[in-house]
Structure formats: C-alpha cells, structure tokens
Amino acid sequence: MRDRKNMGRRTAGANMALHGNRDRVVTTNRSVILDTLCHTDSLSRAQIAELTGIPLPTVHRLCTQLRKEGIIQESAKNRDGRGRPVRLLHLNPSFHAVLVVNVRGTAIDGAVVSLNDRILHEEHMPQPPEDDKGGTGSRIRAITAMARLLDRWAADRSIPCTGIGVAVPGIVQNDGMVTAASELGWNEVPLGDILRTADKGPVLIENNANAYAYGEVLAGAGKNHNPVVGYTIRHFGVGAGIVVDGCILRGSHGMAGEMGYTLTSRESLDKYYTYGGDLEWQISQISAVEDQPSKRSEETLIDLISLSIGDICLVADPEIIVLDIAPTLPGQRIREGLRRRLIGRIPHMPDLAATQLGRKAPLIGVGELISQQVRTAAFNV
C-alpha cells in the first residue's frame, strides 16, 4: 500500500514537471518566433521553421495562437518559388511599443517605436542653446515632458508602452549615470534613477553616438557591414560609436568612441582638459570665430577630424564609417578631404558613407536597445 502511495506521488510529481516543462518549451518557442519576426519584414511559416529550427507543425500551431492574440498579422500572399502562393507573417507594430528620446544641443527628439524597430510616431521639441550648469534641470524636465507627450499619443491609440530609452551626448555608465556631458553642462547626473521614478518599466540611457551607430547598423548605411563606426561631426565637436559583431563597444568606463578627447598635437600634452577634450575644443574655436568656415578654416577642420578618424581606424579597423555631418557644414567636401588625407597614411582606408537615417538613427538604435529588455515580458503576458 505504501509503495502504491509513493508511486502515485511520484507519478503526480512527474506529470506536474512534464506540464511545467511543456509550458517552458511553449514560452521559449513563442519568444524565438517573435524575436525572429522582430528582425525581418515578413516571413512564411516554412521560413520561420527553417530559421528557428522549430518543427513546422509547431510553428503553424503557435502562429495561429499568436494571430488570435493580435501579436502577429498575416500579410498578402507571396509566391514561394514555383509553388502555390503562401501567406507571410509579420509582427503587429501596434501590439506593444517603447518610448524613445534623443537629447541634442538645441532640440529633443522623441518617438514611439514598435518592438520591431518601426517608428510609429515622432515629436520634436526645440530647446534654447543653454545648459544646466546653473542647476535648473531644464533638459531633464524636457525629457520627462517629451516622454509624457509620447505616452499620451500611444494611449490615445490603445498602444501599450513599456520602457523608455534615452540617448544623450555624454559618457554614460551602465546604471544610467551620465558622468560627463559638456554640451549639456552635466556632470554626475543620475538620469537613469531620475527616470525610474516615473515607473514606466525598464529605463536605458545610452550615449547618442553609440545609438546613432547602432541605428545605422540596424537599418541604415551600416547594415550588413562589420565592424561599423558611426561618426558625428558638429560645429562644437565630434563623437563616434563603434559596433563590432552587432554589439556596441562601450569600454570599461563608457568612454569608447569619445573622439572629442583626441589629442591633436604635442602641445596638447601641456594642458589639462576638465571640461571637454582637446579636439572638441579645437573644433569649437573654429565655429566660435566663423559661422560658415572659410576655406582655410575648413581645411583645418578636416585636418583635425582626419587625425581622429585615423586613430579610430587603427583601433577598430572598421569596414565602413558612416558620417553624420551637420547640415551647415560642407559634407561632400569633408568626406573627400578625409579620403585624400588618410589614403596612404593608414594601412586600410574604410568606406566613408553618408548617413541614410539622419536624426532617425539614434531613435531606432536606442529603441532596439530598450526593446531587448521589454520583448520577453511583452510576448509572454
């Protein structure tokens, strides 16, 4: 009798474990299918099975359930080779979204971004060219105002939003502490902790040059290239994001790609830079004297940027550098000048390409980064 009772308990326990394992397998397979659809425009069920390794009958069953839940949608029919037309599946962009903000010197850009990196809505908020040195916190208030504006837009359309990603022009730590952002007058600003008080889910703070580079890799001129450097050129300085094997290179202190600190001459070693770097200071001095650089100043600007790009080529050996040059600067002449100066001076000259996404790049980049933290929970509610 005791053996029978023990056997019954073991059988019940085994059944519970089996059901638990089945539930975990279903959850895992759902997440794999949805993650695959997040990174493609649309796929047939057979293509999903081939890419994921999940048996085709299981793909059919799970996709049927996901369609009923409104997470995925069926596209128009498409011919698959010589066979009969097949229906393609894609993620419903309105199923769930994240809030994204990019802080620039004179403006704040915001977007509602779907979990498959589609920008559903954009907002633009001009900012006075002031910084927060006086402790006014104007930029932080503008960031939170932008987030509320985006959240209201999504709520009016019944689009659930979880998580906020913010790109800022400064050195960022993993916990969201902005340790230095000279453009904003910030030093040791706990932006991540401040935004977490809004209780909107995960918060991610990223350097905006990193976000820009990542966005170009996902959907712009850097797609299908590796490694990729995204390099931004403004009147007040430069910045770079480095993406290797699909991952952002941040370094141990979050300062990888801070090319504004490039030392430009031997005289640089006689100075200390406590508020921005040598290259950044040199470039800003050109802009302080001339709104539109003269021919001589333009050549000096290209010389300085060439030194910086030469350094980053020797460290990262990129296949391509995607340049985002301020519209008021002569982009084509700068690209040609960089090639002319660097060819024959470094072992390999990478391709120099103009940005394809412009201001959308950092929004897409930081949107994908925060979506990575949101997807699993959103897909398995």
CSV table of N, CA, C and O in Angstrom, one decimal, residues 19 25 30 41 66 76 78 110 132 187-188 222 224 235 246 263 281 298 300 326 361 379:
chain,number,residue,atom,x,y,z
A,19,HIS,N,4.2,19.0,-17.4
A,19,HIS,CA,3.4,20.2,-17.8
A,19,HIS,C,4.3,21.4,-17.7
A,19,HIS,O,4.2,22.3,-18.5
A,25,VAL,N,8.7,25.2,-22.7
A,25,VAL,CA,9.0,25.0,-24.1
A,25,VAL,C,8.2,25.9,-25.0
A,25,VAL,O,8.6,26.5,-26.0
A,30,ARG,N,7.6,30.5,-28.5
A,30,ARG,CA,6.9,31.7,-28.8
A,30,ARG,C,7.9,32.9,-28.9
A,30,ARG,O,7.9,33.7,-29.9
A,41,ASP,N,11.2,41.7,-42.2
A,41,ASP,CA,9.9,42.4,-42.6
A,41,ASP,C,8.8,41.5,-42.5
A,41,ASP,O,7.7,41.8,-41.9
A,66,LEU,N,-0.8,33.1,-31.9
A,66,LEU,CA,-0.3,34.5,-31.9
A,66,LEU,C,-1.1,35.4,-32.7
A,66,LEU,O,-1.3,36.6,-32.4
A,76,ALA,N,-0.2,39.9,-47.3
A,76,ALA,CA,-0.7,39.4,-48.5
A,76,ALA,C,0.0,38.2,-49.0
A,76,ALA,O,1.2,37.9,-48.5
A,78,ASN,N,2.3,35.7,-51.1
A,78,ASN,CA,3.5,35.9,-51.9
A,78,ASN,C,4.0,34.5,-52.4
A,78,ASN,O,3.9,33.5,-51.8
A,110,GLY,N,11.8,62.8,-30.0
A,110,GLY,CA,11.1,61.7,-29.3
A,110,GLY,C,10.4,60.9,-30.3
A,110,GLY,O,10.0,61.3,-31.4
A,132,ASP,N,22.7,73.1,-18.3
A,132,ASP,CA,22.1,73.0,-17.0
A,132,ASP,C,23.2,73.3,-15.9
A,132,ASP,O,23.2,72.8,-14.8
A,187,ASN,N,27.4,66.9,-15.1
A,187,ASN,CA,28.5,66.2,-14.5
A,187,ASN,C,27.9,65.3,-13.4
A,187,ASN,O,27.3,65.9,-12.5
A,188,GLU,N,28.0,64.0,-13.5
A,188,GLU,CA,27.5,63.1,-12.5
A,188,GLU,C,26.0,63.3,-12.3
A,188,GLU,O,25.5,63.5,-11.2
A,222,GLY,N,25.1,51.3,-42.4
A,222,GLY,CA,26.0,50.3,-41.8
A,222,GLY,C,25.4,48.8,-41.9
A,222,GLY,O,26.1,47.9,-41.4
A,224,ASN,N,24.7,45.2,-42.8
A,224,ASN,CA,25.5,44.1,-43.5
A,224,ASN,C,27.0,44.5,-43.6
A,224,ASN,O,27.7,43.9,-44.4
A,235,HIS,N,29.5,71.5,-35.2
A,235,HIS,CA,30.3,72.7,-35.0
A,235,HIS,C,31.1,72.7,-33.7
A,235,HIS,O,32.1,73.4,-33.6
A,246,GLY,N,27.7,43.2,-34.2
A,246,GLY,CA,26.4,43.5,-33.7
A,246,GLY,C,26.3,44.1,-32.3
A,246,GLY,O,25.2,44.3,-31.8
A,263,LEU,N,43.9,63.8,-28.7
A,263,LEU,CA,45.0,64.8,-28.5
A,263,LEU,C,45.5,65.1,-29.9
A,263,LEU,O,45.9,64.2,-30.7
A,281,TRP,N,37.6,71.1,-28.2
A,281,TRP,CA,37.9,72.5,-28.0
A,281,TRP,C,38.4,73.1,-29.3
A,281,TRP,O,38.0,74.3,-29.6
A,298,GLU,N,38.1,75.6,-43.0
A,298,GLU,CA,37.6,74.3,-43.5
A,298,GLU,C,38.7,73.2,-43.6
A,298,GLU,O,38.5,72.1,-43.2
A,300,THR,N,41.5,73.3,-42.0
A,300,THR,CA,42.0,73.0,-40.6
A,300,THR,C,41.0,72.0,-39.9
A,300,THR,O,41.4,71.1,-39.3
A,326,ALA,N,26.9,67.8,-39.8
A,326,ALA,CA,25.9,68.9,-39.6
A,326,ALA,C,25.6,69.5,-40.9
A,326,ALA,O,26.5,69.7,-41.8
A,361,ALA,N,18.3,57.8,-36.8
A,361,ALA,CA,19.2,56.7,-36.5
A,361,ALA,C,19.3,56.5,-35.0
A,361,ALA,O,19.2,55.3,-34.5
A,379,PHE,N,5.9,39.6,-24.8
A,379,PHE,CA,5.5,38.5,-25.7
A,379,PHE,C,4.8,37.4,-24.9
A,379,PHE,O,4.2,36.5,-25.5
